CSV table of C-alpha atoms and ligand atoms in Angstrom, one decimal:
chain,number,residue,atom,x,y,z
A,15,UNK,CA,157.8,175.9,107.3
A,16,UNK,CA,159.0,179.5,105.6
A,17,UNK,CA,162.0,179.0,107.8
A,18,UNK,CA,163.3,175.6,106.2
A,19,UNK,CA,165.7,174.7,103.3
A,20,UNK,CA,164.7,174.7,99.5
A,21,UNK,CA,164.8,171.4,99.4
A,22,UNK,CA,163.0,170.4,102.4
A,23,UNK,CA,159.7,172.3,101.4
A,24,UNK,CA,159.6,170.1,98.2
A,25,UNK,CA,159.2,167.8,100.5
A,26,UNK,CA,156.9,168.8,103.2
A,27,UNK,CA,155.7,172.5,102.5
A,28,UNK,CA,152.1,173.0,102.3
A,29,UNK,CA,150.1,169.7,104.0
A,30,UNK,CA,150.7,168.9,107.8
A,31,UNK,CA,148.4,166.5,108.7
A,32,UNK,CA,146.8,166.3,112.4
A,33,UNK,CA,146.8,163.4,114.9
A,34,UNK,CA,145.2,160.6,113.5
A,35,UNK,CA,144.9,162.2,109.5
A,36,UNK,CA,146.6,160.3,106.4
A,37,UNK,CA,150.3,161.2,105.8
A,38,UNK,CA,150.2,161.7,102.5
A,39,UNK,CA,148.1,164.5,101.1
A,40,UNK,CA,144.7,162.8,100.9
A,41,UNK,CA,142.8,163.5,97.3
A,42,UNK,CA,139.6,164.6,98.0
A,43,UNK,CA,137.4,163.4,95.2
A,44,UNK,CA,134.4,165.0,95.5
A,45,UNK,CA,132.2,168.0,93.8
A,46,UNK,CA,130.5,168.9,96.9
A,47,UNK,CA,130.9,169.9,100.4
A,48,UNK,CA,128.6,169.8,103.2
A,49,UNK,CA,126.8,172.5,105.5
A,50,UNK,CA,124.3,172.0,108.3
A,51,UNK,CA,122.5,175.0,107.3
A,52,UNK,CA,122.2,177.8,104.5
A,53,UNK,CA,123.0,180.1,106.6
A,54,UNK,CA,126.3,178.8,107.3
A,55,UNK,CA,126.8,177.8,102.8
A,56,UNK,CA,125.8,181.4,102.8
A,57,UNK,CA,128.3,182.9,104.2
A,58,UNK,CA,130.7,181.3,102.2
A,59,UNK,CA,128.9,182.8,98.9
A,60,UNK,CA,129.1,186.4,100.8
A,61,UNK,CA,133.0,185.8,101.1
A,62,UNK,CA,132.3,186.0,104.8
A,63,UNK,CA,133.5,182.5,105.5
A,64,UNK,CA,136.8,180.9,104.7
A,65,UNK,CA,135.6,177.3,103.4
A,66,UNK,CA,135.1,174.7,100.2
A,67,UNK,CA,131.5,174.3,98.6
A,68,UNK,CA,132.2,173.6,95.2
A,69,UNK,CA,134.9,172.3,93.5
A,70,UNK,CA,134.7,174.4,90.5
A,71,UNK,CA,136.5,176.9,93.0
A,72,UNK,CA,138.3,175.1,95.2
A,73,UNK,CA,139.2,172.0,96.7
A,74,UNK,CA,141.7,170.8,99.0
A,75,UNK,CA,144.0,168.8,97.7
A,76,UNK,CA,144.5,171.6,95.1
A,77,UNK,CA,145.0,174.0,98.2
A,78,UNK,CA,148.2,172.1,99.9
A,79,UNK,CA,150.1,171.7,96.4
A,80,UNK,CA,149.3,175.2,95.9
A,81,UNK,CA,150.3,176.5,98.8
A,82,UNK,CA,153.4,174.1,98.7
A,83,UNK,CA,154.3,175.9,95.5
A,84,UNK,CA,153.2,179.5,97.1
A,85,UNK,CA,156.3,178.4,99.3
A,86,UNK,CA,158.8,177.2,97.2
A,87,UNK,CA,158.2,180.7,95.2
A,88,UNK,CA,157.9,182.6,98.3
A,89,UNK,CA,154.6,184.1,97.6
A,90,UNK,CA,151.7,184.9,99.7
A,91,UNK,CA,149.0,182.9,97.5
A,92,UNK,CA,148.8,180.3,95.2
A,93,UNK,CA,146.1,178.6,93.1
A,94,UNK,CA,146.4,175.6,90.9
A,95,UNK,CA,145.0,175.5,86.9
A,96,UNK,CA,143.8,173.0,84.8
A,97,UNK,CA,147.0,173.7,82.5
A,98,UNK,CA,149.4,176.2,81.9
A,99,UNK,CA,147.4,178.2,79.8
A,100,UNK,CA,144.9,178.6,81.8
A,101,UNK,CA,147.1,179.6,84.6
A,102,UNK,CA,148.6,182.7,82.0
A,103,UNK,CA,145.3,183.2,81.1
A,104,UNK,CA,144.0,184.1,84.5
A,105,UNK,CA,147.1,185.5,85.4
A,106,UNK,CA,146.3,188.2,82.8
A,107,UNK,CA,142.9,188.7,82.4
A,108,UNK,CA,142.5,188.7,86.3
A,109,UNK,CA,144.3,192.4,85.9
A,110,UNK,CA,143.9,193.2,81.9
A,111,UNK,CA,140.2,193.5,80.8
A,112,UNK,CA,139.4,194.7,77.8
A,113,UNK,CA,141.0,198.4,76.9
A,114,UNK,CA,144.4,196.8,78.6
A,115,UNK,CA,147.5,197.1,77.4
A,116,UNK,CA,150.2,194.1,77.7
A,117,UNK,CA,153.9,194.8,77.5
A,118,UNK,CA,155.1,191.5,76.6
A,119,UNK,CA,159.6,189.9,76.0
A,120,UNK,CA,159.0,188.6,72.4
A,121,UNK,CA,160.7,185.7,73.4
A,122,UNK,CA,158.1,183.0,74.8
A,123,UNK,CA,156.3,180.1,74.4
A,124,UNK,CA,154.4,179.4,71.1
A,125,UNK,CA,150.8,179.1,73.0
A,126,UNK,CA,151.7,182.3,75.3
A,127,UNK,CA,152.7,184.3,71.8
A,128,UNK,CA,149.1,183.0,70.2
A,129,UNK,CA,147.2,183.8,73.5
A,130,UNK,CA,148.3,187.3,73.6
A,131,UNK,CA,148.4,188.6,70.3
A,132,UNK,CA,145.4,186.4,68.6
A,133,UNK,CA,142.6,185.0,71.3
A,134,UNK,CA,143.5,188.0,73.5
A,135,UNK,CA,143.6,190.6,70.9
A,136,UNK,CA,139.9,189.4,70.1
A,137,UNK,CA,139.1,190.6,73.7
A,138,UNK,CA,140.6,194.3,72.7
A,139,UNK,CA,143.3,193.6,74.7
A,140,UNK,CA,146.4,194.8,73.0
A,141,UNK,CA,149.8,194.0,73.4
A,142,UNK,CA,153.7,194.8,72.5
A,143,UNK,CA,156.6,192.2,72.2
A,144,UNK,CA,159.6,194.1,73.2
A,145,UNK,CA,163.3,192.2,72.5
A,146,UNK,CA,164.0,190.3,75.9
A,147,UNK,CA,167.2,192.2,75.7
A,148,UNK,CA,166.3,195.2,74.5
A,149,UNK,CA,167.6,198.7,76.4
A,150,UNK,CA,166.0,200.2,78.9
A,151,UNK,CA,165.0,203.0,77.0
A,152,UNK,CA,163.2,200.5,74.0
A,153,UNK,CA,161.7,198.7,77.0
A,154,UNK,CA,160.2,202.3,78.7
A,155,UNK,CA,158.8,203.3,74.9
A,156,UNK,CA,156.6,200.3,74.8
A,157,UNK,CA,154.4,201.6,77.7
A,158,UNK,CA,151.2,203.3,77.6
A,159,UNK,CA,148.6,204.8,79.5
A,160,UNK,CA,146.6,201.5,80.0
A,161,UNK,CA,149.2,199.2,79.9
A,162,UNK,CA,148.3,197.1,82.7
A,163,UNK,CA,151.5,194.1,83.6
A,164,UNK,CA,154.7,193.0,81.6
A,165,UNK,CA,155.4,189.7,80.9
A,166,UNK,CA,158.3,187.5,80.5
A,167,UNK,CA,159.6,183.7,80.8
A,168,UNK,CA,162.7,183.3,82.9
A,169,UNK,CA,164.0,181.1,80.8
A,170,UNK,CA,162.0,181.2,77.2
A,171,UNK,CA,160.4,177.9,76.2
A,172,UNK,CA,162.0,177.1,73.2
A,173,UNK,CA,164.6,180.0,72.3
A,174,UNK,CA,165.9,179.5,76.1
A,175,UNK,CA,166.8,183.4,76.4
A,176,UNK,CA,167.1,184.5,79.9
A,177,UNK,CA,165.5,187.4,81.1
A,178,UNK,CA,167.2,189.8,82.8
A,179,UNK,CA,164.3,190.3,85.4
A,180,UNK,CA,165.6,192.8,87.7
A,181,UNK,CA,165.6,195.3,84.7
A,182,UNK,CA,161.8,194.4,83.3
A,183,UNK,CA,160.5,194.7,87.4
A,184,UNK,CA,162.0,197.8,87.6
A,185,UNK,CA,160.4,199.0,84.7
A,186,UNK,CA,157.2,197.8,85.3
A,187,UNK,CA,157.5,199.5,89.0
A,188,UNK,CA,158.2,203.0,87.4
A,189,UNK,CA,155.1,202.4,85.2
A,190,UNK,CA,152.9,201.4,88.2
A,191,UNK,CA,152.4,197.8,87.1
A,192,UNK,CA,153.5,194.3,88.3
A,193,UNK,CA,155.6,191.8,86.1
A,194,UNK,CA,154.6,188.5,86.1
A,195,UNK,CA,156.9,185.7,85.3
A,196,UNK,CA,156.5,182.3,84.0
A,197,UNK,CA,159.1,180.3,85.8
A,198,UNK,CA,158.1,176.9,84.4
A,199,UNK,CA,161.7,176.1,82.9
A,200,UNK,CA,163.7,176.8,86.3
A,201,UNK,CA,161.0,175.7,88.4
A,202,UNK,CA,161.8,177.7,92.0
A,203,UNK,CA,164.7,175.3,92.8
A,204,UNK,CA,167.1,177.3,90.2
A,205,UNK,CA,165.2,180.6,90.8
A,206,UNK,CA,162.4,182.4,92.0
A,207,UNK,CA,161.9,185.4,90.1
A,208,UNK,CA,159.3,187.1,93.4
A,209,UNK,CA,163.2,187.5,95.0
A,210,UNK,CA,164.5,190.0,91.8
A,211,UNK,CA,161.3,191.6,91.7
A,212,UNK,CA,158.5,189.9,89.8
A,213,UNK,CA,155.3,190.2,91.5
A,214,UNK,CA,153.7,187.5,90.3
A,215,UNK,CA,154.7,183.8,88.8
A,216,UNK,CA,153.1,181.2,86.5
A,217,UNK,CA,153.8,177.4,85.6
A,218,UNK,CA,153.1,174.9,83.8
A,219,UNK,CA,153.2,172.2,86.3
A,220,UNK,CA,153.1,169.5,83.2
A,221,UNK,CA,156.5,170.1,82.8
A,222,UNK,CA,159.3,169.5,85.5
A,223,UNK,CA,157.3,170.3,88.4
A,224,UNK,CA,155.2,167.2,87.5
A,225,UNK,CA,158.3,165.9,85.5
A,226,UNK,CA,157.1,162.7,84.8
A,227,UNK,CA,155.1,163.4,81.8
A,228,UNK,CA,151.8,162.4,84.0
A,229,UNK,CA,149.0,165.3,84.2
A,230,UNK,CA,148.8,168.8,82.6
A,231,UNK,CA,148.0,171.2,84.9
A,232,UNK,CA,149.2,174.8,85.9
A,233,UNK,CA,149.7,177.2,88.8
A,234,UNK,CA,149.4,180.8,89.9
A,235,UNK,CA,151.8,182.4,92.6
A,236,UNK,CA,151.2,186.2,93.8
A,237,UNK,CA,153.9,187.9,96.1
A,238,UNK,CA,151.9,189.3,97.9
A,239,UNK,CA,153.6,192.5,97.5
A,240,UNK,CA,152.1,194.4,94.6
A,241,UNK,CA,150.3,197.6,96.3
A,242,UNK,CA,147.0,197.4,93.7
A,243,UNK,CA,145.1,200.3,95.7
A,244,UNK,CA,148.9,202.2,95.2
A,245,UNK,CA,147.6,202.1,91.7
A,246,UNK,CA,143.8,202.2,92.1
A,247,UNK,CA,143.0,203.8,89.4
A,248,UNK,CA,144.8,201.1,86.5
A,249,UNK,CA,143.3,198.1,88.9
A,250,UNK,CA,139.1,198.8,89.1
A,251,UNK,CA,138.4,195.1,89.2
A,252,UNK,CA,140.6,194.7,92.3
A,253,UNK,CA,140.0,198.3,94.0
A,254,UNK,CA,136.5,198.6,93.2
A,255,UNK,CA,133.4,197.3,94.0
A,256,UNK,CA,132.9,193.8,92.5
A,257,UNK,CA,128.7,193.5,91.8
A,258,UNK,CA,128.9,189.6,91.6
A,259,UNK,CA,129.6,189.4,95.5
A,260,UNK,CA,127.5,191.8,97.2
A,261,UNK,CA,130.1,195.0,96.4
A,262,UNK,CA,133.6,193.8,98.3
A,263,UNK,CA,136.7,195.7,97.5
A,264,UNK,CA,138.7,192.5,97.0
A,265,UNK,CA,141.9,195.2,97.8
A,266,UNK,CA,140.4,195.9,101.1
A,267,UNK,CA,139.1,192.8,102.2
A,268,UNK,CA,141.5,190.6,101.4
A,269,UNK,CA,144.9,193.0,102.0
A,270,UNK,CA,147.8,193.0,99.6
A,271,UNK,CA,148.9,189.0,100.3
A,272,UNK,CA,145.7,187.6,99.3
A,273,UNK,CA,143.6,189.8,96.9
A,274,UNK,CA,145.0,188.7,93.9
A,275,UNK,CA,144.4,185.1,94.5
A,276,UNK,CA,141.0,185.5,95.9
A,277,UNK,CA,139.7,187.9,93.3
A,278,UNK,CA,141.6,185.1,90.8
A,279,UNK,CA,139.8,181.9,92.5
A,280,UNK,CA,136.2,183.6,93.5
A,281,UNK,CA,135.6,185.5,90.0
A,282,UNK,CA,137.5,183.9,87.7
A,283,UNK,CA,137.9,180.2,88.3
A,284,UNK,CA,133.8,180.7,89.1
A,285,UNK,CA,133.4,181.7,85.6
A,286,UNK,CA,135.7,180.0,83.8
A,287,UNK,CA,136.1,177.1,85.7
A,288,UNK,CA,139.3,175.4,84.7
A,289,UNK,CA,140.3,173.9,87.8
A,290,UNK,CA,143.0,171.2,88.2
A,291,UNK,CA,141.6,168.0,89.0
A,292,UNK,CA,142.2,166.4,92.6
A,293,UNK,CA,143.5,163.2,91.4
A,294,UNK,CA,146.4,165.6,89.1
A,295,UNK,CA,147.0,167.8,92.4
A,296,UNK,CA,148.1,164.6,94.1
A,297,UNK,CA,150.7,163.2,90.5
A,298,UNK,CA,152.1,167.4,91.1
A,299,UNK,CA,152.8,166.8,94.7
A,300,UNK,CA,154.4,163.4,93.9
A,301,UNK,CA,156.4,165.0,91.5
A,302,UNK,CA,157.3,167.9,93.4
A,303,UNK,CA,158.4,165.8,96.2
A,304,UNK,CA,161.7,165.0,94.4
A,305,UNK,CA,161.8,168.2,92.2
A,306,UNK,CA,165.1,169.7,93.9
A,307,UNK,CA,166.7,165.9,93.8
A,308,UNK,CA,165.9,165.9,90.1
A,309,UNK,CA,166.3,169.1,88.7
A,310,UNK,CA,170.2,168.5,89.5
A,311,UNK,CA,170.3,165.9,87.2
A,312,UNK,CA,168.3,167.9,84.2
A,313,UNK,CA,170.8,170.6,84.9
A,314,UNK,CA,173.9,167.9,85.2
A,315,UNK,CA,173.0,166.0,81.7
A,316,UNK,CA,172.2,169.3,79.7
A,317,UNK,CA,175.4,171.1,80.6
A,318,UNK,CA,176.9,167.4,79.6
A,319,UNK,CA,175.5,167.4,76.4
A,320,UNK,CA,175.2,171.1,75.8
A,321,UNK,CA,179.2,170.6,76.3
A,322,UNK,CA,179.6,167.2,73.9
A,323,UNK,CA,177.4,168.7,71.1
A,324,UNK,CA,179.7,171.9,71.3
A,325,UNK,CA,182.6,170.7,70.3
A,326,UNK,CA,180.8,168.0,67.5
A,327,UNK,CA,182.0,169.0,64.3
A,328,UNK,CA,178.6,168.2,62.6
A,329,UNK,CA,176.7,170.5,64.9
A,330,UNK,CA,176.6,174.5,63.6
A,331,UNK,CA,176.3,176.2,67.5
A,332,UNK,CA,174.3,175.0,70.3
A,333,UNK,CA,172.3,177.1,73.2
A,334,UNK,CA,172.9,175.9,76.8
A,335,UNK,CA,173.5,179.2,78.7
A,336,UNK,CA,175.2,177.4,81.4
A,337,UNK,CA,177.7,176.8,78.3
A,338,UNK,CA,180.4,180.3,78.6
A,339,UNK,CA,180.3,181.3,75.6
A,340,UNK,CA,176.5,181.3,75.4
A,341,UNK,CA,175.3,185.1,75.4
A,342,UNK,CA,173.3,184.6,78.2
A,343,UNK,CA,176.1,183.3,80.4
A,344,UNK,CA,176.1,185.8,82.6
A,345,UNK,CA,173.0,187.0,83.2
A,346,UNK,CA,172.8,182.8,83.7
A,347,UNK,CA,175.0,183.2,86.4
A,348,UNK,CA,173.4,186.0,88.6
A,349,UNK,CA,169.6,184.8,88.2
A,350,UNK,CA,170.4,181.1,87.8
A,351,UNK,CA,174.0,179.9,89.6
A,352,UNK,CA,173.0,176.6,90.0
A,353,UNK,CA,172.1,176.1,86.3
A,354,UNK,CA,168.8,176.5,84.5
A,355,UNK,CA,167.1,173.2,83.2
A,356,UNK,CA,167.8,170.0,81.1
A,357,UNK,CA,166.6,171.9,77.5
A,358,UNK,CA,169.2,172.1,75.1
A,359,UNK,CA,168.7,173.5,71.4
A,360,UNK,CA,171.2,173.2,68.6
A,361,UNK,CA,171.7,173.4,65.0
A,362,UNK,CA,172.7,170.2,62.6
A,363,UNK,CA,174.6,171.7,60.4
A,364,UNK,CA,173.1,169.5,57.4
A,365,UNK,CA,169.9,171.5,57.9
A,366,UNK,CA,166.3,169.5,57.7
A,367,UNK,CA,167.3,166.0,56.3
A,368,UNK,CA,170.3,166.0,59.0
A,369,UNK,CA,167.6,166.6,61.6
A,370,UNK,CA,165.5,163.6,60.8
A,371,UNK,CA,168.0,161.6,59.7
A,372,UNK,CA,169.2,162.2,63.2
A,373,UNK,CA,165.9,161.9,65.3
A,374,UNK,CA,165.2,158.7,63.6
A,375,UNK,CA,168.5,157.3,64.9
A,376,UNK,CA,168.2,157.8,68.2
A,377,UNK,CA,167.3,155.1,70.8
A,378,UNK,CA,166.9,156.4,73.9
A,379,UNK,CA,166.0,159.8,73.5
A,380,UNK,CA,162.8,159.7,71.8
A,381,UNK,CA,160.7,162.2,69.4
A,382,UNK,CA,157.1,164.2,70.9
A,383,UNK,CA,156.0,167.3,71.5
A,384,UNK,CA,157.3,167.8,75.6
A,385,UNK,CA,159.9,169.0,77.5
A,386,UNK,CA,161.0,168.5,80.9
A,387,UNK,CA,160.6,165.3,81.2
A,388,UNK,CA,161.9,161.9,83.3
A,389,UNK,CA,162.7,160.2,79.7
A,390,UNK,CA,165.0,162.2,77.1
A,391,UNK,CA,163.2,163.6,74.2
A,392,UNK,CA,163.5,165.6,71.1
A,393,UNK,CA,161.8,167.6,68.6
A,394,UNK,CA,162.5,169.0,65.0
A,395,UNK,CA,160.5,172.6,65.2
A,396,UNK,CA,160.8,173.0,61.8
A,397,UNK,CA,158.9,169.6,61.2
A,398,UNK,CA,156.8,169.9,63.9
A,399,UNK,CA,155.2,172.7,66.0
A,400,UNK,CA,156.6,175.0,63.2
A,401,UNK,CA,155.8,173.3,60.5
A,402,UNK,CA,153.7,176.0,59.1
A,403,UNK,CA,156.5,178.0,58.2
A,404,UNK,CA,158.5,178.5,54.9
A,405,UNK,CA,162.4,178.1,55.3
A,406,UNK,CA,163.1,182.4,55.4
A,407,UNK,CA,160.0,182.1,57.7
A,408,UNK,CA,161.9,179.5,59.8
A,409,UNK,CA,165.1,181.6,60.0
A,410,UNK,CA,163.8,184.6,61.3
A,411,UNK,CA,161.4,182.8,63.7
A,412,UNK,CA,164.5,181.4,65.1
A,413,UNK,CA,164.2,177.8,64.3
A,414,UNK,CA,166.2,176.9,61.7
A,415,UNK,CA,164.8,173.8,59.6
A,416,UNK,CA,168.5,172.2,61.4
A,417,UNK,CA,167.4,172.8,64.8
A,418,UNK,CA,166.6,170.4,67.3
A,419,UNK,CA,165.4,170.8,70.5
A,420,UNK,CA,166.7,168.4,73.4
A,421,UNK,CA,165.2,167.6,76.8
A,422,UNK,CA,167.3,165.8,78.5
A,423,UNK,CA,166.1,163.7,81.0
A,424,UNK,CA,167.3,161.7,84.4
A,425,UNK,CA,169.1,158.8,82.3
A,426,UNK,CA,173.0,158.5,83.2
A,427,UNK,CA,175.0,161.3,80.7
A,428,UNK,CA,177.3,158.9,79.3
A,429,UNK,CA,174.0,156.4,77.8
A,430,UNK,CA,172.8,159.7,76.7
A,431,UNK,CA,176.1,161.0,74.9
A,432,UNK,CA,176.9,157.5,73.4
A,433,UNK,CA,173.0,158.1,72.0
A,434,UNK,CA,173.8,161.1,70.4
A,435,UNK,CA,177.2,160.3,68.9
A,436,UNK,CA,175.7,157.1,67.3
A,437,UNK,CA,173.2,159.0,66.2
A,438,UNK,CA,175.2,161.8,64.6
A,439,UNK,CA,177.7,159.6,63.1
A,440,UNK,CA,175.0,158.0,60.8
A,441,UNK,CA,174.0,161.6,59.0
A,442,UNK,CA,176.6,161.6,56.2
B,19,PLP,C1,154.3,174.4,78.5
B,19,PLP,C2,154.8,175.6,78.4
B,19,PLP,C3,153.2,176.2,78.9
B,19,PLP,C4,151.9,175.8,78.6
B,19,PLP,O1,151.7,175.1,79.5
B,19,PLP,P1,150.9,174.3,79.3
B,19,PLP,O2,150.6,173.0,80.8
B,19,PLP,O3,151.2,173.3,78.2
B,19,PLP,O4,149.3,174.4,79.1
B,19,PLP,C5,153.5,177.6,78.7
B,19,PLP,N1,154.7,178.5,79.4
B,19,PLP,C6,155.6,177.4,79.5
B,19,PLP,C7,157.2,177.7,79.1
B,19,PLP,C8,155.9,175.9,78.6
B,19,PLP,O5,156.6,175.4,78.5
């Protein structure tokens, strides 16, 4: 499949049926798998043979879909998790344990911010946040001897900043650590971070990949390019014996392309069990089959809505990297030449009350805590996700009270704009 274009991979990669086998990805709804002898089973437990034994670690349906995502991102291996948050935690914890340190862009999803600054802090893992627009010197100064990885989001949710992937990858590599990128918003259809130097890619598949608001899920993809053994002192988990498998060394036994995902599966998934259900993996695959077609329309609608709002007298400003006067326009032209995603945010001049009135009057766009769905939806962070902040804190967080985040779906853009027009007219 690797020679085919990305649109073809969206439809066909990952699963190739043999004679007489189902054309559609089969849902293997089984917790367990049968073996003829305990010796055969024992080989699986010793990682001497590959195969399935228990769906808490691995399941064939998940693996078909993970293989498709690996192909889409241009990676060597991938795995599915029960949510995007589970993917991010496992991707980080797989190489950064107690005593470790992470350099992260400050412009990231709120849930990830909490994971890093509150929950992983309790595990004695430190984080230094840097602006996605920091200078090379500022980025360099954030590293410590115990730094294990660099983290950022291609297009950040909700700030919509665009990451300079090459700059962050170079800084990471010069310090002997990998760059992990959350590529949820552009999806591999619009950006493939591995091509720009990222080493590991994570996804909330809940968003555009699923695309229909049907199933929560996540994915981790390894580029297979980071040489763990060359930095063995930093990554003992991959480069020294694992006592829970009779002392195997992942980086030796599974090589540069397999060590990271194998360890994450057989060690972290075994112990934490946050696996995606095969039913959800099946739904995710249905979404992936049309991802390339849908992303075109999400971008078309996002661009049209952003251009319309920018000209409207009741709108203070619009954040969308496809607008030529966006501070991220040039970076987006480089990393996202076909457009980024369908999420737009904007501030209404009338503040919180205007945002509330505007949203109440929308007929097509529904108010939900979700983005990247087939149906257009919107959210006022000040009265929902960022409700605990006062007015000054809201401004400091870049989410003033009148900010609305709108996720443009797959409807006709003329109907979306007409809906915006009548809702904006309702504001005094
Ligand atoms: C939603 C989201 C997550 C979290 O994913 P869940 O599937 O909700 O756990 C992580 N990163 C980004 C960029 C997201 O938009």
